[in-house]
Amino acid sequence: MSDRAAEISAAYAAATPELGAGHALEARLIGPAAYAARLVAARDAVNDAGADAALIGFGADMRYLTGYAAPALERLTMLVVPARGEATLIVPRLEAGMAGDAPAMRGGSVATVPFGETDDPFALVAAAVRAGARGGSTPLSVALSDRLWATFVLRIESALGAGSARPTLRLASEVIGRLRSVKSAEESALLRAAGRAVDSVVKAITSGKLVGRTENDVAREVRERLTGAGHEVASFAIVGSGKNSASPHHEASSKVIDAGDAIVLDIGGQFGGYGSDTTRTIWVTGPNGAVPPTDDFLHRYEVLKRAHQAATDHVRPGVSCESVDAAARAVIDGAGLGERFFHRTGHGIGLEEHEDPYIVKGNGTLLVPGHAFSIEPGIYVEGLNGARIEDIVLCGDSAVDQLNNTGRDLYVVPG
Ligand code: ZN
Ligand code: ZN
Ligand code: ZN
């Protein structure tokens, strides 16, 4: 084991899921030097793509490159990563102190340019782009963060010039997307710790009281336990019981959980910035096994489990994202239940809950070690019930690496 690998596994082992553990592990693993390296890689990617700059607003790209979780404000905050020279953060003066505390700014790899209430931040962005353009001062191609608001896009566009003097605009994901979708050892350690934390919540909920409680009440317990286990944000708590389990993105409602209900429990949060996301399916029988799962439901669950296993076993470097989807779908189609599995098999995960690579037909992206994504087939019978199994996995050097490890059998509990 390399020194760095040993350091990471020691840090991971020390991070027992508890209040605040996510942020503590993130601070230990990803420091100013890591952000400096990411910014160099981003500048290289800008050059490789033949672009003059990448303009990054608040959001996951900003956080990835600087460690700054910029607030979503009407005032512009923008990181300019030029083809030549140093990155610059254009930031409202009243946010400058907070931005300056972020690791990349503390480490000196980003120059901070604060602006006052009557200054024009778009002119500052345009000046930074021209200063770092490839061919002197005339930018030809500029990449913008994918989720940049229209109010910013239009004003940046006009600040960059008019008519034929205006550079072509493109998506930043086309330029720097791969940096984020392929996780480093440190990011993988955070995802692994996030998986372990959320697994502890699944264990608590599946072994606790369910019958007679509302979905909302169980969801509240999920959220409390997610933060108690080290997540800084409890992002979602899907508790779909009975008919609601057939609606894949049902959140939680005032419905009371009853004996004979299937429950789809799909929960996750942010742990040191990185997402957790796992689903398990429960059947509550009531006391003394009063209402056991129906044969039809057990049959569908067995098919689902085989589909989940087939997709998981298929994961290795060099296979396409769509072939992982196809592996799950073949099992469910083969059982004549294809119509009941109507969503993609999975999504990438990292600083965002849903990001590249998507595990869906049409995505020919080939897996490489470090790709992190969910495998989450589901089978739903509208008006009756549904089931889903979801794990986050990493593509390892030669095989899959599962980050969720609670039992994948149907949880048949008295409730
Ligand atoms: Zn989903
Ligand atoms: Zn999920
Ligand atoms: Zn998911």
Coordinates of C-alpha atoms and ligand atoms in Angstrom, one line a residue:
M1 CA 0.0 0.0 0.0
S2 CA 1.3 3.5 -0.9
D3 CA 1.7 6.0 1.9
R4 CA -1.2 8.0 0.6
A5 CA -3.4 4.9 0.4
A6 CA -2.5 4.0 4.0
E7 CA -3.2 7.5 5.1
I8 CA -6.6 7.4 3.4
S9 CA -7.6 4.1 4.9
A10 CA -6.5 5.3 8.4
A11 CA -8.6 8.5 8.0
Y12 CA -11.6 6.4 6.8
A13 CA -11.2 4.0 9.7
A14 CA -11.1 6.8 12.2
A15 CA -14.3 8.4 10.8
T16 CA -16.9 6.5 12.8
P17 CA -20.2 7.8 11.5
E18 CA -21.3 10.4 14.1
L19 CA -22.4 14.0 14.1
G20 CA -20.0 16.1 12.0
A21 CA -18.0 13.1 10.7
G22 CA -18.5 14.0 7.0
H23 CA -17.0 17.5 7.2
A24 CA -14.2 16.3 9.4
L25 CA -13.2 13.5 7.0
E26 CA -13.5 15.9 4.0
A27 CA -11.2 18.4 5.7
R28 CA -8.6 15.7 6.4
L29 CA -8.7 14.2 2.9
I30 CA -9.0 17.2 0.6
G31 CA -6.8 20.1 1.3
P32 CA -5.4 23.1 -0.6
A33 CA -2.9 21.0 -2.5
A34 CA -5.7 18.8 -3.9
Y35 CA -7.6 21.9 -5.1
A36 CA -4.4 23.3 -6.7
A37 CA -4.0 20.1 -8.7
R38 CA -7.7 20.1 -9.8
L39 CA -7.3 23.7 -11.0
V40 CA -4.2 22.7 -13.1
A41 CA -6.1 19.7 -14.5
A42 CA -9.1 22.0 -15.3
R43 CA -6.8 24.5 -17.1
D44 CA -5.3 21.6 -19.1
A45 CA -8.8 20.5 -20.0
V46 CA -9.7 24.0 -21.2
N47 CA -6.6 23.9 -23.4
D48 CA -7.3 20.4 -24.6
A49 CA -10.8 21.4 -25.6
G50 CA -9.5 24.4 -27.5
A51 CA -11.4 26.8 -25.2
D52 CA -10.2 30.1 -23.9
A53 CA -11.8 29.8 -20.4
A54 CA -14.3 27.9 -18.3
L55 CA -16.7 30.2 -16.4
I56 CA -18.0 28.5 -13.3
G57 CA -20.9 29.8 -11.2
F58 CA -22.1 28.6 -7.8
G59 CA -22.6 24.8 -7.6
A60 CA -20.8 21.5 -7.6
D61 CA -18.2 22.5 -10.2
M62 CA -17.2 25.5 -8.1
R63 CA -17.0 23.4 -5.0
Y64 CA -15.0 20.7 -6.8
L65 CA -12.4 23.2 -8.1
T66 CA -12.1 25.5 -5.0
G67 CA -13.8 23.9 -2.0
Y68 CA -16.1 26.9 -1.9
A69 CA -19.8 26.1 -1.5
A70 CA -20.9 29.5 -2.8
P71 CA -24.4 30.5 -1.9
A72 CA -27.0 30.7 -4.7
L73 CA -27.3 34.5 -4.9
E74 CA -28.6 37.0 -7.4
R75 CA -25.2 38.7 -7.2
L76 CA -22.7 37.0 -9.5
T77 CA -20.0 34.8 -8.0
M78 CA -17.8 33.4 -10.8
L79 CA -14.6 31.4 -11.0
V80 CA -12.8 32.1 -14.3
V81 CA -10.4 29.2 -15.3
P82 CA -8.5 30.7 -18.2
A83 CA -6.4 28.8 -20.8
R84 CA -3.4 30.7 -19.7
G85 CA -2.4 31.9 -16.2
E86 CA -4.1 31.8 -12.8
A87 CA -7.7 31.2 -12.0
T88 CA -9.7 34.2 -10.7
L89 CA -12.7 34.3 -8.4
I90 CA -15.0 37.3 -9.1
V91 CA -17.0 37.7 -5.9
P92 CA -19.3 40.2 -4.2
R93 CA -17.4 42.2 -1.6
L94 CA -19.8 41.1 1.2
E95 CA -19.0 37.4 0.4
A96 CA -15.3 37.8 -0.1
G97 CA -14.4 36.9 3.5
M98 CA -16.3 33.6 3.3
A99 CA -14.9 32.8 -0.2
G100 CA -11.4 33.6 1.0
D101 CA -11.7 30.9 3.7
A102 CA -12.2 28.2 1.1
P103 CA -9.2 25.9 0.7
A104 CA -8.2 26.9 -2.9
M105 CA -8.2 30.6 -2.0
R106 CA -6.4 30.0 1.3
G107 CA -3.8 28.0 -0.5
G108 CA -3.3 30.9 -3.0
S109 CA -4.1 29.0 -6.2
V110 CA -7.0 31.4 -7.0
A111 CA -6.8 35.2 -7.1
T112 CA -9.9 36.8 -5.5
V113 CA -11.4 39.9 -7.1
P114 CA -14.1 41.4 -4.9
F115 CA -16.6 43.9 -6.4
G116 CA -18.7 46.5 -4.8
E117 CA -22.5 47.2 -5.2
T118 CA -22.1 49.6 -8.1
D119 CA -19.3 47.7 -10.0
D120 CA -20.0 45.7 -13.1
P121 CA -19.0 42.1 -12.3
F122 CA -19.6 41.0 -15.9
A123 CA -17.0 43.4 -17.2
L124 CA -14.6 41.9 -14.6
V125 CA -15.4 38.4 -16.0
A126 CA -14.8 39.6 -19.6
A127 CA -11.5 41.2 -18.6
A128 CA -10.3 38.0 -16.9
V129 CA -11.3 35.9 -20.0
R130 CA -9.4 38.3 -22.3
A131 CA -6.3 38.3 -20.1
G132 CA -6.1 34.5 -20.1
A133 CA -7.2 33.8 -23.7
R134 CA -5.2 31.4 -25.9
G135 CA -4.6 33.7 -28.8
G136 CA -3.8 36.9 -27.0
S137 CA -6.9 39.0 -26.0
T138 CA -9.6 37.7 -28.4
P139 CA -11.4 34.7 -26.9
L140 CA -13.1 32.4 -29.5
S141 CA -14.6 29.8 -27.3
V142 CA -15.8 30.0 -23.7
A143 CA -17.4 27.2 -21.6
L144 CA -20.1 28.0 -19.1
S145 CA -21.3 26.0 -16.1
D146 CA -24.2 23.8 -17.2
R147 CA -26.6 25.2 -14.6
L148 CA -25.7 28.9 -14.8
W149 CA -28.8 31.1 -14.6
A150 CA -30.1 32.8 -17.8
T151 CA -29.7 36.1 -16.1
F152 CA -26.0 35.6 -15.8
V153 CA -25.6 33.9 -19.2
L154 CA -27.1 36.7 -21.2
R155 CA -25.1 39.4 -19.4
I156 CA -21.8 37.5 -19.7
E157 CA -22.6 37.0 -23.4
S158 CA -23.0 40.7 -24.0
A159 CA -19.9 41.6 -21.9
L160 CA -17.8 39.3 -24.1
G161 CA -18.5 41.2 -27.3
A162 CA -21.0 41.8 -30.0
G163 CA -21.7 40.1 -33.4
S164 CA -18.8 38.1 -34.9
A165 CA -16.5 39.3 -32.1
R166 CA -18.4 37.3 -29.6
P167 CA -16.9 33.9 -28.7
T168 CA -18.8 30.7 -29.1
L169 CA -20.4 29.5 -25.9
R170 CA -20.4 25.8 -24.8
L171 CA -21.1 23.7 -21.8
A172 CA -18.4 23.4 -19.1
S173 CA -19.4 19.7 -18.6
E174 CA -18.0 19.0 -22.1
V175 CA -14.7 20.5 -21.0
I176 CA -14.2 19.5 -17.3
G177 CA -16.9 16.9 -16.8
R178 CA -14.6 14.0 -16.8
L179 CA -12.6 15.4 -13.9
R180 CA -15.6 15.1 -11.7
S181 CA -17.0 11.8 -13.0
V182 CA -13.8 9.9 -12.3
K183 CA -13.3 9.9 -8.6
S184 CA -9.9 10.2 -6.9
A185 CA -8.9 7.9 -4.0
E186 CA -9.9 10.6 -1.6
E187 CA -13.3 11.1 -3.1
S188 CA -13.9 7.4 -3.2
A189 CA -13.1 7.2 0.5
L190 CA -15.7 9.9 1.2
L191 CA -18.3 8.0 -0.9
R192 CA -17.4 4.8 1.0
A193 CA -17.9 6.6 4.3
A194 CA -21.2 8.1 3.1
G195 CA -22.3 4.5 2.2
R196 CA -21.4 3.2 5.6
A197 CA -23.2 6.0 7.3
V198 CA -26.4 5.6 5.3
D199 CA -26.3 1.8 5.8
S200 CA -26.4 2.4 9.6
V201 CA -29.7 4.3 9.1
V202 CA -31.2 1.5 7.0
K203 CA -30.3 -1.0 9.7
A204 CA -32.0 1.2 12.4
I205 CA -35.2 1.8 10.3
T206 CA -35.7 -1.8 9.2
S207 CA -35.4 -3.1 12.7
G208 CA -37.5 -0.4 14.3
K209 CA -41.3 0.2 14.7
L210 CA -43.2 0.9 11.4
V211 CA -46.8 -0.2 11.6
G212 CA -49.2 2.5 12.9
R213 CA -46.7 5.4 12.1
T214 CA -47.1 7.8 9.2
E215 CA -44.6 7.8 6.3
N216 CA -43.8 11.4 7.4
D217 CA -42.9 10.3 10.9
V218 CA -40.6 7.6 9.6
A219 CA -39.1 10.1 7.1
R220 CA -38.4 12.5 10.0
E221 CA -36.6 9.7 11.9
V222 CA -34.6 9.0 8.7
R223 CA -33.5 12.6 8.4
E224 CA -32.5 12.8 12.1
R225 CA -30.5 9.6 11.8
L226 CA -28.7 10.7 8.6
T227 CA -27.4 13.8 10.3
G228 CA -26.7 11.8 13.5
A229 CA -24.5 9.4 11.4
G230 CA -22.3 12.2 10.0
H231 CA -24.2 13.6 7.0
E232 CA -24.3 17.4 7.0
V233 CA -27.4 17.4 4.9
A234 CA -30.3 14.9 4.9
S235 CA -31.2 15.3 1.2
F236 CA -34.1 12.9 0.8
A237 CA -36.2 10.3 2.6
I238 CA -38.5 8.5 0.3
V239 CA -40.9 6.3 2.4
G240 CA -43.5 4.9 0.0
S241 CA -45.8 2.4 1.7
G242 CA -48.6 0.3 0.2
K243 CA -49.8 1.8 -3.1
N244 CA -47.2 4.6 -2.7
S245 CA -44.4 2.1 -3.1
A246 CA -45.4 1.8 -6.7
S247 CA -44.5 5.5 -7.3
P248 CA -40.7 5.6 -7.6
H249 CA -40.2 9.2 -6.4
H250 CA -43.0 9.4 -3.9
E251 CA -41.5 11.3 -1.0
A252 CA -43.5 10.7 2.2
S253 CA -47.0 11.5 3.2
S254 CA -49.5 11.4 6.1
K255 CA -50.4 7.8 5.1
V256 CA -50.3 5.5 8.1
I257 CA -48.2 2.3 7.5
D258 CA -50.4 -0.8 7.7
A259 CA -49.7 -4.6 8.0
G260 CA -49.5 -6.0 4.5
D261 CA -47.8 -2.9 3.1
A262 CA -44.6 -3.1 1.0
I263 CA -42.4 -0.1 1.8
V264 CA -39.8 1.4 -0.5
L265 CA -37.2 3.1 1.6
D266 CA -34.9 5.3 -0.5
I267 CA -32.7 7.6 1.5
G268 CA -29.6 9.7 1.3
G269 CA -27.7 12.8 2.1
Q270 CA -24.4 14.6 1.8
F271 CA -21.4 13.4 3.8
G272 CA -18.4 15.6 3.5
G273 CA -20.0 17.0 0.3
Y274 CA -20.4 13.6 -1.2
G275 CA -23.8 11.8 -1.7
S276 CA -25.2 8.7 -0.2
D277 CA -28.2 7.0 -1.8
T278 CA -29.5 3.5 -1.0
T279 CA -32.9 1.8 -1.3
R280 CA -34.2 -1.3 0.5
T281 CA -37.7 -2.8 0.3
I282 CA -39.5 -3.9 3.4
W283 CA -42.7 -5.9 3.9
V284 CA -44.5 -5.4 7.1
T285 CA -46.6 -8.4 8.2
G286 CA -48.0 -7.1 11.4
P287 CA -47.7 -9.0 14.7
N288 CA -47.0 -12.8 14.4
G289 CA -46.6 -12.6 10.7
A290 CA -50.4 -11.8 10.3
V291 CA -50.2 -10.5 6.6
P292 CA -47.2 -12.2 4.9
P293 CA -46.0 -11.1 1.5
T294 CA -48.1 -12.4 -1.4
D295 CA -46.6 -15.0 -3.8
D296 CA -46.8 -12.5 -6.6
F297 CA -44.8 -9.9 -4.7
L298 CA -42.2 -12.5 -3.7
H299 CA -41.9 -13.5 -7.3
R300 CA -41.4 -10.0 -8.5
Y301 CA -38.8 -9.4 -5.7
E302 CA -36.8 -12.4 -6.7
V303 CA -36.7 -11.2 -10.3
L304 CA -35.6 -7.7 -9.1
K305 CA -32.9 -9.2 -6.9
R306 CA -31.5 -11.2 -9.9
A307 CA -31.6 -8.1 -12.1
H308 CA -29.8 -6.0 -9.5
Q309 CA -27.2 -8.8 -9.1
A310 CA -26.7 -9.1 -12.9
A311 CA -26.1 -5.4 -13.4
T312 CA -23.7 -5.4 -10.4
D313 CA -21.7 -8.4 -11.7
H314 CA -21.5 -6.7 -15.1
V315 CA -19.5 -3.7 -13.8
R316 CA -15.8 -3.6 -14.7
P317 CA -13.5 -1.3 -16.7
G318 CA -14.2 -1.2 -20.4
V319 CA -17.9 -2.0 -20.4
S320 CA -20.4 0.6 -21.4
C321 CA -22.9 2.4 -19.1
E322 CA -25.7 1.2 -21.3
S323 CA -24.6 -2.4 -21.1
V324 CA -25.0 -2.2 -17.3
D325 CA -28.5 -1.0 -17.8
A326 CA -29.1 -3.8 -20.3
A327 CA -27.9 -6.4 -17.9
A328 CA -30.6 -5.5 -15.4
R329 CA -33.3 -5.0 -18.0
A330 CA -32.6 -8.4 -19.6
V331 CA -33.6 -10.2 -16.4
I332 CA -36.7 -8.2 -15.9
D333 CA -37.7 -8.4 -19.5
G334 CA -37.1 -12.1 -19.5
A335 CA -39.6 -12.5 -16.7
G336 CA -42.2 -10.6 -18.7
L337 CA -42.1 -7.6 -16.4
G338 CA -40.2 -5.1 -18.6
E339 CA -43.2 -2.7 -18.7
R340 CA -42.9 -2.4 -14.9
F341 CA -39.3 -1.2 -14.9
F342 CA -39.7 2.2 -16.5
H343 CA -36.7 4.2 -15.3
R344 CA -33.0 4.1 -16.0
T345 CA -30.9 1.6 -14.0
G346 CA -28.8 4.3 -12.3
H347 CA -27.0 7.7 -12.1
G348 CA -23.6 8.9 -11.3
I349 CA -23.0 10.3 -7.8
G350 CA -20.5 12.6 -6.2
L351 CA -20.8 16.2 -5.2
E352 CA -24.3 16.0 -6.8
E353 CA -27.0 13.4 -6.1
H354 CA -27.4 12.8 -9.8
E355 CA -24.5 13.4 -12.2
D356 CA -22.5 11.7 -15.0
P357 CA -22.3 8.9 -15.8
Y358 CA -25.9 7.9 -16.3
I359 CA -26.6 4.1 -16.5
V360 CA -29.1 4.3 -19.3
K361 CA -29.6 3.0 -22.9
G362 CA -27.8 5.3 -25.3
N363 CA -24.9 6.2 -23.0
G364 CA -21.9 4.5 -24.6
T365 CA -19.5 5.9 -22.1
L366 CA -17.0 3.1 -21.1
L367 CA -16.5 2.6 -17.4
V368 CA -13.1 3.3 -16.0
P369 CA -11.8 2.8 -12.4
G370 CA -13.2 5.6 -10.3
H371 CA -16.6 5.9 -11.9
A372 CA -19.2 6.0 -9.1
F373 CA -22.9 5.4 -9.7
S374 CA -26.1 3.8 -8.5
I375 CA -27.6 0.5 -9.6
E376 CA -31.3 0.7 -8.8
P377 CA -33.7 -1.4 -10.8
G378 CA -37.3 -1.3 -9.6
I379 CA -40.5 -3.2 -10.5
Y380 CA -43.8 -1.3 -9.9
V381 CA -47.4 -2.4 -10.1
E382 CA -49.5 0.8 -10.1
G383 CA -52.3 0.8 -7.6
L384 CA -50.8 -2.2 -5.7
N385 CA -47.1 -1.9 -4.7
G386 CA -43.6 -1.8 -5.9
A387 CA -40.0 -2.7 -5.0
R388 CA -36.5 -1.3 -5.6
I389 CA -33.0 -2.3 -4.6
E390 CA -30.3 0.4 -4.8
D391 CA -26.6 0.4 -4.1
I392 CA -23.9 2.9 -4.9
V393 CA -21.0 1.2 -6.6
L394 CA -17.5 2.2 -7.7
C395 CA -15.9 0.7 -10.8
G396 CA -12.8 -0.9 -9.4
D397 CA -9.6 -1.8 -11.1
S398 CA -11.0 -5.1 -12.3
A399 CA -14.5 -5.5 -10.8
V400 CA -17.3 -3.8 -8.9
D401 CA -16.8 -2.3 -5.5
Q402 CA -20.1 -2.0 -3.6
L403 CA -20.4 0.9 -1.2
N404 CA -23.8 -0.2 0.4
N405 CA -23.7 -3.5 2.2
T406 CA -26.9 -4.0 4.1
G407 CA -28.8 -7.2 3.2
R408 CA -30.4 -7.2 -0.2
D409 CA -33.2 -9.7 0.6
L410 CA -36.7 -8.5 1.2
Y411 CA -36.9 -7.3 4.7
V412 CA -40.0 -9.2 6.1
V413 CA -40.6 -7.6 9.5
P414 CA -43.5 -7.6 11.9
G415 CA -43.3 -3.8 11.8
Ligands
ZN1 ZN -34.2 8.6 -8.0
ZN2 ZN -32.2 6.5 -4.3
ZN3 ZN -30.4 6.9 -6.8

